[in-house]
Amino acid sequence: MKSLNLKAGLVSLLIFLAFLGIWYTATLPSPGTPVASTAGLSAEQIEYQKMMGKDPGSTKTTGFPTLGQMGAAIWKQVSNPLYDNGPNDKGILIQLGHSLARVGLGFLLACAVAVPLGFVIGMSPLLRRAFDPFIQVLKPISPLAWMPLALYTIKDSSISGIFVIFICSVWPMLINTAFGVSAVKREWLNVASTLEVSPLRKAFLVILPAAAPTIFTGMRISMGIAWLVIVAAEMLVGGTGIGYFVWNEWNNLSLTNVIFAILVIGIVGMLLDLSFAQLQKMVTYVE
Amino acid sequence: MSNRFDAYDADRPLMLRCACGQDHAPGEHDAAAASAQELSHSFMEASLVKALFPVDSVRRSFLRAVGANTARAAIASVFPMGALQAMAQDRGPLEKKDLKIGFIAITCASPLIMADPLGFYKKEGLHVQLNKTAGWALIRDKMINKEHDASHFLSPMPLAMTMGLGSNQVNMNVASIQNTNGQAITLHVKHKNNRDPKNWKGFKFAIPFEYSMHNFLLRYYLAENGLNPDTDVQLRVVPPPEMVANLRAGNIDGFLGPDPFNQRAVYDEVGFIHILSKDIWDGHPCCAFGVSDEFIQKNPNTFAALYRAVLGASFMASQPKDRDLIAKVIAPTQYLNQPEAVLQQVLTGKFADGLGNIKNVPDRANFDPVPWQSMAVWMLTQMKRWGYVKGDVNYRQIAEKVFLLTEAKKQMSLAGFKPPEGAYKKFKVMGKEFDPAKPEDYVKSFAINKL
């Protein structure tokens, strides 16, 4: 087992190095382009070159970044993650904080609605059928489709962002909770009935522990979706957050910073997923 | 103290003489009055009502018929009473000191933006937070939602919003024009040798918003060259930064967009500047600085202070000598987030055109804040021409209601600038003179239209 892990790690490293290698060779300056030199150019041509950002000695940061530029950008952002230059220019950690707060709030709201509702739906076959068409219709709607409606009705962009996270992350939790609750083993419920346990006790002591792993699976999927949604929502609404950061750098056509942000989004998303996997493990038991 | 000049009292004659009965100016007793400010407000309102109803018996029967409140609302909807009152009392205490102003990161917003780092807002005692906003639709929504107190607008937007086109009906005002000229038609480098618009059938163009000068100017330019912008080409609404990316990808053939993105396309070697928008209409307005009716009414003094700050910045921007400094202060991430070299070329007018030439056009971008009402009428004629409004348009009424020219002039003279004469400046668009007195004839004079 250990040697397999080691081998897998090695292969991962190799894939990563190969990826960097491809990036490096793909962004090498092609041999055809002459190095900026002022020899043989008229004064006007030199000035034109300068206007095009090809001033000898200065580096023009457009187009796909080289590995060196990428590393420099990452270092620049990571070395000063908490600066605050007013409303439109904040460090990466502050932006992440805003995004995580929004995601957290929207996600908690979704939990507060989805878990109880899922419980009720799971316990009653009638309600399950009655709710099913609504869930099926609302589930596949993209966050970007909700956004204009939210902005128009809620009339507040930050609450709209939270609402969109809520509305997109509520469905997996609802469906999983309902499924988990309805799939509790009949024998256990029968035992509970035989012992004449009160309905509330039955819900908390029998059904909830039995359905917990499924509910947490739903939460894990929802968290993934919420993190997916926040970037799109913040790109649309602007203001603060990692999505706004991406949009702002896109405004500047700075691919380097966009790639950096993508990297950060990916890592944070992975950490969120891992933490939910851990929670899931804690409530799972072996029969 | 009872109101001496209650214009909405149906039972009393409206006397603009002093209430003491003597034939001297009504302001005489102001020092003794409990609230001089209130007094001057009601005097102004009374003068206005007097002007509307010169015969007093007509005023009184009108008020009896509709009631004082309805009359007040009806009159306020036509005249921005709050603004007038704000003008009357030069510098009163600020009602609101912390303001949020929305902007789109383009050079058109230069006066609004530079007023922050250069301290124009601070000088007026205002704490302004400039919010970079993701798109024009969001600018509209955030103004309707009152998240922003004032905003950078495309100048046709307040007209459209006031008429309820493309949004709920909300009364918006253009307090000043942010910039004139400053746009361009940029084409993909592959069209270097295809400069004649007559060959552009099937082209795909990007514009930033439907209710924009970009849309109207591009449509005008294409139509003058015999192309129907609705059927011969495709016009797509694309946010300015994505215009450059789409151009690079070959997804569009060109765009009429705001700077710095025209220059940015050149800088990134994906496009060239075909013509400057100045060559279509020299001195055309582009973006505007606007507020809602409600904001003016609630915060007349704040509005006046904000107005002075923006006008001051506009006048500074209108002088070529400071353009390098402006490029420097608006370039950082917090504002435009663009290379300074690009902004410098846009603002100084000495630029690379993408075809290997250096052009020198000092008024490529200019900043003349006067909200000429004739410009509003022109925009309305184009909305009518291209089917954005149907039926009869009361050009003058809408223009005068939305474009606060009187206030602009007043604030200019208060701030020590010389206000221009007249209200309906005439101008030429692609050589054809526009007579603001005959908008309907103008609309009908075009061979290509959607009437």
XYZ file of C-alpha atoms in Angstrom:
738
model
C 0.000 0.000 0.000
C 2.732 2.371 1.026
C 4.779 1.693 -2.071
C 1.688 2.268 -4.211
C 1.179 5.668 -2.600
C 4.793 6.509 -3.205
C 4.578 5.446 -6.829
C 1.392 7.445 -7.343
C 3.052 10.481 -5.828
C 5.982 10.076 -8.169
C 3.759 9.777 -11.206
C 1.854 12.894 -10.089
C 5.107 14.782 -9.835
C 6.138 13.595 -13.287
C 2.838 14.724 -14.800
C 3.257 18.103 -13.134
C 6.823 18.490 -14.410
C 5.754 17.483 -17.902
C 2.991 20.093 -17.726
C 5.495 22.769 -16.691
C 7.831 21.622 -19.440
C 5.136 21.998 -22.073
C 4.218 25.420 -20.696
C 7.863 26.467 -20.777
C 8.487 25.403 -24.353
C 5.148 26.743 -25.584
C 5.861 30.216 -24.253
C 9.457 30.441 -25.459
C 9.891 33.471 -27.724
C 9.768 32.153 -31.268
C 13.151 32.508 -33.010
C 11.572 34.521 -35.839
C 10.801 37.578 -33.701
C 13.719 39.942 -33.632
C 14.950 41.097 -30.284
C 13.965 44.717 -29.810
C 16.830 46.690 -31.161
C 16.920 50.240 -32.286
C 19.505 49.669 -34.988
C 18.414 50.724 -38.443
C 15.174 52.301 -37.312
C 14.162 55.896 -37.806
C 13.318 58.038 -34.782
C 9.629 57.720 -35.585
C 9.810 53.948 -35.836
C 11.529 53.792 -32.468
C 8.813 55.938 -30.939
C 6.167 53.723 -32.526
C 7.820 50.675 -31.001
C 7.762 52.382 -27.640
C 4.067 53.151 -28.006
C 3.464 49.507 -28.722
C 5.136 48.669 -25.420
C 8.250 47.297 -27.110
C 10.567 49.693 -25.442
C 13.956 47.969 -25.203
C 14.520 47.102 -21.587
C 10.874 47.128 -20.545
C 8.853 43.956 -20.514
C 5.427 43.875 -22.048
C 3.065 41.706 -20.109
C 0.400 40.724 -22.578
C -0.352 37.391 -24.139
C 0.194 34.048 -22.478
C 2.659 34.380 -19.597
C 5.942 32.522 -19.406
C 6.725 30.399 -16.353
C 8.947 33.129 -14.995
C 6.225 35.766 -15.242
C 3.771 33.368 -13.666
C 6.095 32.680 -10.741
C 6.720 36.379 -10.238
C 2.985 37.099 -10.221
C 2.288 34.332 -7.735
C 5.074 35.570 -5.481
C 3.836 39.151 -5.705
C 0.302 38.174 -4.692
C 1.265 35.679 -2.024
C 3.918 37.827 -0.379
C 1.430 40.615 0.297
C -1.973 38.991 0.675
C -3.618 41.490 3.017
C -3.077 44.903 1.426
C -6.056 47.181 0.977
C -5.850 50.013 -1.561
C -9.432 51.099 -1.379
C -12.622 49.479 -2.615
C -11.331 48.106 -5.913
C -7.895 46.779 -5.053
C -7.452 44.394 -2.166
C -5.073 41.553 -1.381
C -5.909 37.991 -2.343
C -6.691 36.846 1.213
C -9.169 39.684 1.741
C -10.866 38.774 -1.532
C -10.951 35.117 -0.518
C -12.396 36.101 2.846
C -15.258 37.959 1.195
C -15.999 35.025 -1.075
C -15.846 32.471 1.732
C -18.138 34.583 3.895
C -20.705 34.756 1.102
C -20.421 31.062 0.386
C -20.676 30.251 4.091
C -23.774 32.353 4.579
C -25.556 31.088 1.467
C -24.594 27.527 2.309
C -25.825 27.756 5.911
C -29.123 29.191 4.709
C -29.402 26.332 2.248
C -28.692 23.824 5.050
C -31.309 25.446 7.255
C -33.904 24.985 4.542
C -32.806 21.785 2.814
C -32.224 19.499 5.803
C -35.576 19.977 7.577
C -37.472 20.082 4.296
C -35.608 17.051 3.034
C -36.510 15.268 6.247
C -40.198 15.985 5.801
C -40.141 15.032 2.151
C -38.233 11.838 2.923
C -40.705 10.753 5.573
C -43.793 11.374 3.480
C -44.138 9.665 0.090
C -47.007 12.023 -0.733
C -44.917 15.161 -0.252
C -42.021 13.581 -2.101
C -44.157 13.172 -5.190
C -45.707 16.606 -4.776
C -42.319 18.362 -4.493
C -40.579 16.310 -7.137
C -41.612 18.324 -10.236
C -40.499 21.598 -8.630
C -37.151 20.193 -7.605
C -36.592 18.727 -11.064
C -37.377 22.045 -12.772
C -35.436 24.301 -10.405
C -32.367 22.088 -9.990
C -30.749 22.535 -13.405
C -30.993 26.357 -13.523
C -27.636 28.075 -13.849
C -26.617 30.679 -11.255
C -26.173 33.263 -13.996
C -29.808 32.850 -14.946
C -30.913 33.540 -11.380
C -28.759 36.626 -11.033
C -30.791 39.188 -13.022
C -33.979 38.041 -11.319
C -32.352 38.292 -7.898
C -30.939 41.740 -8.601
C -34.267 42.942 -9.870
C -36.342 41.686 -6.966
C -33.949 41.814 -3.999
C -32.446 45.142 -5.072
C -29.160 44.526 -3.300
C -26.189 43.017 -5.052
C -24.492 41.332 -2.087
C -27.722 39.737 -0.860
C -28.406 38.691 -4.442
C -25.040 36.923 -4.500
C -25.893 35.065 -1.308
C -29.327 34.212 -2.639
C -27.842 32.719 -5.787
C -25.527 30.529 -3.717
C -28.477 29.498 -1.617
C -30.718 28.630 -4.536
C -28.017 26.647 -6.341
C -26.730 24.691 -3.366
C -30.078 23.810 -1.831
C -31.052 21.069 -4.314
C -28.357 18.410 -3.850
C -28.796 18.659 -0.090
C -32.560 18.438 -0.358
C -32.487 15.449 -2.663
C -29.838 13.617 -0.660
C -31.547 14.269 2.656
C -34.873 13.067 1.301
C -33.215 10.012 -0.170
C -31.264 9.267 3.019
C -34.350 9.593 5.183
C -36.542 7.472 2.966
C -33.893 4.771 2.705
C -33.595 4.113 6.430
C -33.906 0.374 6.993
C -37.453 -0.778 7.667
C -36.281 -3.071 10.510
C -34.922 -0.132 12.480
C -38.146 1.797 12.089
C -40.086 -1.282 13.075
C -37.984 -1.679 16.206
C -38.644 1.960 17.022
C -42.383 1.439 16.550
C -42.338 -1.663 18.746
C -40.623 0.292 21.493
C -43.242 3.040 21.079
C -40.641 5.755 20.667
C -42.125 9.256 20.264
C -41.960 10.584 16.665
C -39.496 13.304 17.624
C -37.168 10.829 19.313
C -37.505 8.517 16.361
C -36.464 11.312 14.021
C -33.438 12.348 16.059
C -32.220 9.022 17.410
C -33.025 6.600 14.635
C -33.505 8.367 11.304
C -30.969 11.168 11.631
C -27.957 8.987 12.471
C -28.957 6.507 9.797
C -29.341 9.201 7.146
C -26.360 11.309 8.255
C -23.807 9.917 5.774
C -26.156 10.576 2.859
C -26.983 14.055 4.166
C -23.286 14.879 4.401
C -22.749 13.611 0.887
C -25.400 16.092 -0.189
C -23.668 18.860 1.734
C -20.358 18.010 0.133
C -21.842 18.235 -3.354
C -23.592 21.468 -2.406
C -20.415 23.020 -1.084
C -18.695 22.205 -4.362
C -21.513 23.863 -6.260
C -21.541 26.902 -3.949
C -17.841 27.453 -4.576
C -18.436 27.071 -8.294
C -21.272 29.571 -8.183
C -19.528 32.284 -6.173
C -16.936 32.961 -8.836
C -19.570 33.365 -11.529
C -21.777 35.502 -9.306
C -18.961 37.813 -8.248
C -17.759 38.216 -11.812
C -21.211 39.417 -12.677
C -21.857 41.636 -9.689
C -18.375 43.005 -9.050
C -17.324 44.633 -5.808
C -15.277 42.186 -3.783
C -14.348 38.534 -3.767
C -12.225 36.194 -5.792
C -14.658 36.323 -8.721
C -14.322 40.092 -8.805
C -10.540 39.674 -8.750
C -10.726 37.454 -11.832
C -13.009 39.929 -13.561
C -10.821 42.898 -12.684
C -7.719 41.186 -14.044
C -9.656 40.150 -17.122
C -10.492 43.826 -17.516
C -6.773 44.433 -17.569
C -6.333 41.457 -19.943
C -3.767 40.136 -17.501
C -3.783 36.385 -18.068
C -1.081 35.897 -15.462
C -3.258 37.086 -12.633
C -6.288 35.257 -14.010
C -4.309 32.012 -13.982
C -3.152 32.758 -10.462
C -6.757 33.272 -9.365
C -7.831 30.031 -11.057
C -5.120 28.231 -9.128
C -6.291 29.747 -5.852
C -9.939 28.918 -6.587
C -8.965 25.325 -7.319
C -6.931 24.918 -4.157
C -9.569 26.460 -1.914
C -12.246 24.326 -3.558
C -10.145 21.241 -2.909
C -9.647 22.176 0.749
C -13.372 22.734 1.208
C -14.110 19.364 -0.362
C -11.510 17.639 1.796
C -12.950 19.120 4.970
C -16.404 17.874 4.063
C -14.981 14.464 3.226
C -13.534 14.441 6.728
C -16.909 15.348 8.257
C -18.547 12.658 6.192
C -16.077 10.112 7.481
C -16.838 11.120 11.058
C -20.552 10.335 10.774
C -20.171 7.165 8.750
C -20.163 3.912 10.702
C -19.585 0.360 9.714
C -22.481 -1.958 10.344
C -44.625 80.686 11.432
C -47.034 80.232 8.563
C -45.734 79.895 5.079
C -45.914 83.263 3.426
C -45.634 82.049 -0.111
C -47.663 78.895 -0.086
C -48.041 78.248 -3.780
C -50.389 75.368 -3.153
C -52.953 77.228 -1.069
C -56.106 77.369 -3.162
C -57.822 79.777 -0.813
C -55.364 82.623 -0.935
C -54.005 84.708 -3.745
C -50.371 83.995 -4.522
C -48.549 87.125 -3.515
C -44.956 87.400 -4.396
C -44.814 90.719 -2.692
C -43.535 90.632 0.823
C -46.168 89.251 3.118
C -45.962 92.298 5.339
C -47.812 94.082 2.573
C -45.053 96.523 1.778
C -43.694 96.672 -1.722
C -40.153 95.503 -1.039
C -38.290 92.300 -1.690
C -39.521 89.259 0.199
C -36.034 88.513 1.500
C -36.075 91.583 3.729
C -37.333 89.791 6.803
C -35.214 86.693 6.356
C -32.832 87.516 9.147
C -35.734 87.420 11.548
C -37.291 84.301 10.066
C -37.051 81.024 11.949
C -35.760 79.230 8.920
C -34.469 81.394 6.156
C -33.760 78.350 4.097
C -37.344 77.175 4.195
C -38.474 80.617 3.282
C -36.299 80.811 0.235
C -37.501 77.354 -0.813
C -41.107 78.325 -0.711
C -40.364 81.589 -2.444
C -38.705 79.728 -5.294
C -41.575 77.322 -5.550
C -44.018 80.178 -5.533
C -42.166 81.947 -8.323
C -42.246 78.789 -10.339
C -45.960 78.289 -9.824
C -46.493 81.911 -10.648
C -44.684 81.396 -13.907
C -46.773 78.325 -14.690
C -50.066 80.024 -13.810
C -49.757 83.714 -14.569
C -53.466 84.211 -13.895
C -54.046 83.603 -10.223
C -57.680 82.545 -10.531
C -56.603 79.737 -12.864
C -54.066 78.534 -10.318
C -56.634 78.504 -7.553
C -59.253 76.626 -9.536
C -56.581 74.146 -10.669
C -55.569 73.501 -7.070
C -59.176 73.102 -5.971
C -59.687 70.581 -8.770
C -56.664 68.343 -8.194
C -55.583 69.090 -4.646
C -52.332 70.570 -3.432
C -50.374 67.325 -3.188
C -51.147 66.176 -6.709
C -50.281 69.582 -8.034
C -47.000 69.584 -6.149
C -46.091 66.130 -7.440
C -47.068 67.017 -10.992
C -44.979 70.165 -10.973
C -42.038 68.456 -9.283
C -42.077 65.749 -11.959
C -41.439 68.357 -14.637
C -39.049 70.617 -12.754
C -36.286 69.283 -10.544
C -37.340 71.457 -7.655
C -34.667 70.139 -5.342
C -31.952 71.036 -7.810
C -33.283 74.522 -8.250
C -33.387 74.983 -4.524
C -29.884 73.628 -4.187
C -28.716 76.209 -6.675
C -30.434 78.970 -4.794
C -28.505 78.432 -1.630
C -24.943 78.326 -2.671
C -23.253 76.157 -0.048
C -25.457 74.698 2.640
C -24.633 71.942 5.105
C -24.128 68.560 3.427
C -27.008 66.140 3.954
C -24.886 63.121 3.178
C -21.116 62.951 3.298
C -20.409 59.318 2.431
C -21.269 58.641 -1.154
C -20.957 55.620 -3.387
C -20.345 56.314 -7.032
C -20.350 53.627 -9.688
C -18.031 53.657 -12.652
C -16.960 51.496 -15.568
C -13.203 51.225 -15.969
C -12.802 53.256 -19.156
C -11.136 56.601 -19.850
C -14.572 58.184 -20.338
C -14.860 58.152 -16.544
C -11.613 60.109 -16.100
C -13.125 63.193 -14.360
C -15.141 61.081 -11.915
C -12.132 58.901 -11.128
C -9.363 61.475 -10.973
C -11.488 63.580 -8.610
C -10.701 60.950 -5.995
C -6.870 60.718 -6.062
C -6.544 64.426 -6.870
C -8.709 65.418 -3.913
C -11.636 67.156 -5.656
C -14.182 65.302 -3.543
C -12.287 65.870 -0.335
C -12.146 69.573 -0.991
C -15.947 69.634 -0.976
C -16.070 67.666 2.268
C -17.253 64.461 0.599
C -16.046 60.930 1.273
C -16.568 59.189 -2.011
C -16.190 55.479 -2.569
C -15.713 54.714 -6.237
C -17.134 51.311 -7.092
C -15.853 49.635 -10.196
C -18.922 48.077 -11.747
C -18.972 45.033 -13.988
C -21.210 46.277 -16.787
C -23.711 48.841 -17.994
C -26.758 46.778 -17.089
C -25.411 46.608 -13.557
C -24.809 50.375 -13.494
C -28.478 50.746 -14.362
C -29.621 48.223 -11.736
C -27.445 49.627 -8.975
C -28.791 53.104 -9.600
C -32.364 51.799 -9.528
C -31.592 49.841 -6.339
C -30.001 52.963 -4.802
C -26.781 51.090 -4.060
C -25.000 53.933 -5.810
C -25.785 57.549 -5.046
C -24.475 58.817 -8.334
C -23.009 57.111 -11.328
C -21.061 57.134 -14.495
C -23.580 56.582 -17.292
C -23.622 56.236 -21.023
C -25.327 59.521 -21.833
C -28.375 57.954 -23.554
C -28.994 55.717 -20.522
C -30.661 58.333 -18.275
C -32.919 59.237 -21.207
C -33.843 55.589 -21.712
C -34.384 55.016 -17.989
C -36.540 58.116 -17.638
C -38.665 56.869 -20.541
C -38.730 53.382 -19.046
C -36.897 51.770 -21.977
C -35.045 48.585 -21.077
C -35.781 48.986 -17.362
C -38.358 50.192 -14.899
C -39.216 53.823 -15.285
C -36.977 55.829 -12.956
C -36.303 59.525 -13.307
C -32.595 59.974 -13.926
C -30.665 63.111 -14.698
C -27.547 63.915 -16.635
C -25.794 66.442 -14.443
C -22.807 66.777 -16.729
C -21.298 65.140 -19.751
C -18.190 63.240 -18.682
C -16.355 63.225 -21.946
C -16.657 64.105 -25.583
C -15.064 62.135 -28.437
C -12.722 59.446 -27.133
C -14.144 56.441 -28.993
C -13.040 54.756 -32.186
C -13.911 52.089 -34.682
C -11.270 49.412 -34.248
C -10.960 46.596 -36.761
C -9.115 43.297 -36.714
C -5.641 43.487 -38.246
C -6.739 41.102 -41.007
C -8.941 43.913 -42.401
C -5.985 46.243 -42.882
C -6.651 46.425 -46.586
C -10.428 46.518 -46.335
C -11.026 50.051 -45.152
C -14.112 50.852 -47.249
C -17.281 50.362 -45.157
C -19.239 49.536 -48.307
C -17.460 46.160 -48.321
C -18.338 45.369 -44.749
C -21.501 43.387 -45.382
C -21.633 40.420 -43.012
C -19.229 41.934 -40.492
C -19.734 41.329 -36.806
C -19.327 44.375 -34.591
C -19.347 44.767 -30.860
C -20.906 47.676 -28.970
C -20.933 48.101 -25.190
C -24.656 48.669 -24.661
C -27.790 49.279 -26.701
C -28.514 52.698 -25.233
C -25.066 54.055 -25.979
C -23.537 56.663 -28.251
C -21.391 53.780 -29.535
C -24.434 52.022 -30.881
C -25.920 55.192 -32.385
C -22.652 56.383 -33.915
C -21.794 52.997 -35.408
C -25.290 52.635 -36.832
C -25.084 56.161 -38.231
C -21.680 55.534 -39.795
C -22.731 52.238 -41.371
C -26.026 53.647 -42.642
C -24.291 56.672 -44.184
C -22.148 54.161 -46.051
C -25.189 52.330 -47.358
C -25.252 49.409 -44.931
C -28.345 48.616 -42.911
C -27.043 47.980 -39.375
C -29.992 45.726 -38.590
C -29.728 43.422 -41.579
C -26.330 43.792 -43.284
C -24.112 43.422 -40.229
C -24.376 41.931 -36.771
C -24.177 44.184 -33.733
C -23.429 42.423 -30.474
C -23.465 43.819 -26.978
C -20.065 42.931 -25.473
C -18.393 44.415 -22.373
C -15.394 46.519 -23.471
C -12.573 44.328 -22.064
C -14.029 41.321 -23.823
C -14.055 43.244 -27.095
C -10.272 42.951 -27.317
C -10.329 39.260 -26.424
C -13.083 38.590 -28.965
C -11.186 40.525 -31.586
C -8.077 38.451 -30.881
C -10.101 35.278 -31.251
C -11.503 36.515 -34.558
C -14.984 36.266 -33.133
C -15.792 39.825 -34.188
C -14.461 41.886 -37.065
C -14.369 45.117 -35.142
C -16.007 47.291 -32.554
C -16.971 50.810 -31.791
C -15.911 50.930 -28.200
C -14.557 53.127 -25.492
C -10.930 53.813 -24.828
C -8.521 52.535 -23.583
C -9.715 49.393 -25.358
C -9.205 50.750 -28.869
C -5.639 51.594 -27.991
C -5.318 48.359 -26.049
C -6.221 46.392 -29.191
C -3.420 48.226 -30.980
C -1.016 47.683 -28.072
C -1.826 43.983 -28.088
C -1.324 43.938 -31.867
C -4.721 42.474 -32.666
C -6.395 45.518 -34.167
C -5.944 48.911 -35.747
C -7.843 52.151 -35.351
C -9.982 52.603 -38.467
C -11.393 56.015 -37.557
C -11.829 57.978 -34.362
C -15.407 58.713 -33.358
C -14.363 62.350 -33.585
C -14.363 61.900 -37.361
C -18.036 60.954 -37.278
C -19.167 63.789 -35.039
C -16.522 66.125 -33.686
C -17.397 66.940 -30.099
C -19.999 64.252 -29.625
C -20.918 63.431 -26.041
C -20.201 59.959 -24.764
C -20.506 59.194 -21.095
C -22.310 61.218 -18.483
C -22.353 61.816 -14.789
C -25.832 61.299 -13.452
C -28.031 61.123 -10.397
C -31.659 60.321 -9.762
C -34.365 62.930 -9.206
C -34.824 61.493 -5.767
C -31.195 62.013 -4.781
C -31.293 65.666 -5.802
C -34.494 66.240 -3.905
C -33.243 64.583 -0.730
C -29.683 65.917 -0.815
C -29.629 69.220 -2.680
C -26.495 70.532 -0.960
C -24.600 67.286 -1.321
C -25.604 67.205 -4.947
C -24.303 70.738 -5.471
C -21.005 69.873 -3.751
C -20.607 66.714 -5.802
C -21.408 68.687 -8.902
C -18.698 71.238 -8.133
C -16.145 68.464 -7.580
C -16.929 66.754 -10.876
C -17.044 70.021 -12.805
C -13.681 71.003 -11.381
C -12.198 67.681 -12.448
C -13.794 67.998 -15.898
C -12.256 71.399 -16.453
C -8.871 70.144 -15.376
C -9.205 67.172 -17.723
C -10.234 69.439 -20.586
C -6.808 71.088 -20.536
C -4.164 69.195 -22.484
C -1.342 70.148 -20.129
C -2.442 67.849 -17.311
C -3.199 64.786 -19.391
C 0.031 62.960 -18.489
C -0.715 63.384 -14.800
C -4.271 62.151 -15.284
C -3.050 59.054 -17.116
C -0.748 58.372 -14.193
C -3.334 58.727 -11.407
C -6.093 56.707 -13.067
C -3.888 53.812 -14.253
C -3.561 51.785 -10.984
C -5.453 48.562 -10.285
C -7.932 50.372 -8.106
C -9.128 52.526 -10.995
C -8.649 51.566 -14.637
C -6.077 48.811 -14.133
C -4.341 49.499 -17.448
C -0.784 50.099 -18.641
C -0.008 53.775 -18.224
C 1.522 53.904 -21.708
C -1.847 53.023 -23.233
C -3.751 55.628 -21.231
C -1.194 58.256 -22.107
C -1.693 57.700 -25.820
C -5.464 57.891 -25.417
C -5.456 61.073 -23.366
C -2.684 63.012 -25.073
C -3.890 62.060 -28.536
C -0.416 61.115 -29.734
C -0.882 57.481 -30.522
C 0.130 54.483 -32.579
C -2.726 53.590 -34.934
C -1.814 49.929 -35.378
C -0.827 50.438 -39.018
C 2.663 51.707 -38.304
C 1.828 55.413 -38.114
C 1.968 57.814 -35.228
C -1.063 60.085 -35.232
C -1.297 63.355 -33.413
C -4.887 64.292 -32.570
C -4.875 66.366 -29.365
C -8.677 66.302 -29.066
C -8.962 62.559 -29.616
C -10.514 62.497 -26.142
C -11.923 65.630 -24.624
C -13.834 66.605 -21.527
C -16.502 69.238 -21.993
C -19.072 68.922 -19.215
C -21.889 71.009 -20.736
C -24.995 68.800 -21.059
C -26.347 70.393 -24.241
C -30.004 69.553 -24.572
C -29.648 69.461 -28.344
C -27.404 66.412 -27.861
C -30.170 64.711 -25.917
C -32.587 65.506 -28.731
C -30.166 63.950 -31.219
C -29.981 60.767 -29.125
C -33.768 60.652 -29.014
C -33.944 61.025 -32.798
C -31.646 58.031 -33.157
C -33.702 55.986 -30.686
C -36.721 56.787 -32.799
C -34.847 56.119 -36.027
C -33.777 52.631 -34.974
C -37.065 51.638 -33.394
C -36.132 51.845 -29.704
C -39.036 54.221 -29.188
C -42.278 54.057 -31.043
C -44.875 56.723 -31.606
C -44.590 60.405 -30.783
C -41.628 61.580 -28.795
C -41.736 64.861 -26.955
C -38.078 65.554 -27.690
C -37.741 68.891 -25.968
C -39.612 67.943 -22.845
C -37.558 64.786 -22.211
C -34.290 66.509 -23.081
C -34.976 69.400 -20.732
C -36.092 67.166 -17.943
C -33.104 64.797 -18.079
C -30.228 67.036 -19.149
C -29.772 69.519 -16.321
C -28.318 72.305 -18.422
C -29.616 75.189 -16.316
C -28.133 73.660 -13.194
C -24.882 72.954 -14.967
C -24.569 76.583 -16.012
C -25.430 77.804 -12.552
C -22.864 75.512 -10.932
C -20.268 76.510 -13.485
C -20.638 80.166 -12.690
C -20.642 79.413 -8.948
C -17.455 77.414 -9.348
C -15.876 80.280 -11.243
C -16.069 78.904 -14.782
C -17.659 80.735 -17.657
C -20.934 79.061 -18.594
C -21.763 78.873 -22.307
C -24.712 80.619 -23.954
C -27.893 79.018 -25.242
C -29.346 75.566 -24.784
C -29.643 74.018 -28.207
C -26.212 74.117 -29.756
C -26.250 73.057 -33.381
C -23.720 70.590 -34.707
C -22.890 68.450 -37.687
C -22.769 64.678 -37.812
C -20.808 63.363 -40.794
C -21.253 66.662 -42.560
C -25.019 66.793 -42.121
C -26.331 69.579 -39.960
C -28.728 68.684 -37.162
C -31.407 71.233 -36.317
C -32.659 70.488 -32.810
C -35.790 72.541 -33.508
C -36.963 70.033 -36.126
C -36.188 66.574 -34.746
C -39.040 64.820 -36.517
C -37.931 66.074 -39.936
C -34.403 64.927 -39.108
C -35.566 61.402 -38.254
C -37.448 61.176 -41.528
C -34.553 62.471 -43.583
C -32.581 59.216 -43.446
C -32.787 56.690 -46.252
C -31.987 53.785 -43.925
C -34.138 53.624 -40.827
C -36.535 51.396 -38.958
C -39.529 53.711 -38.641
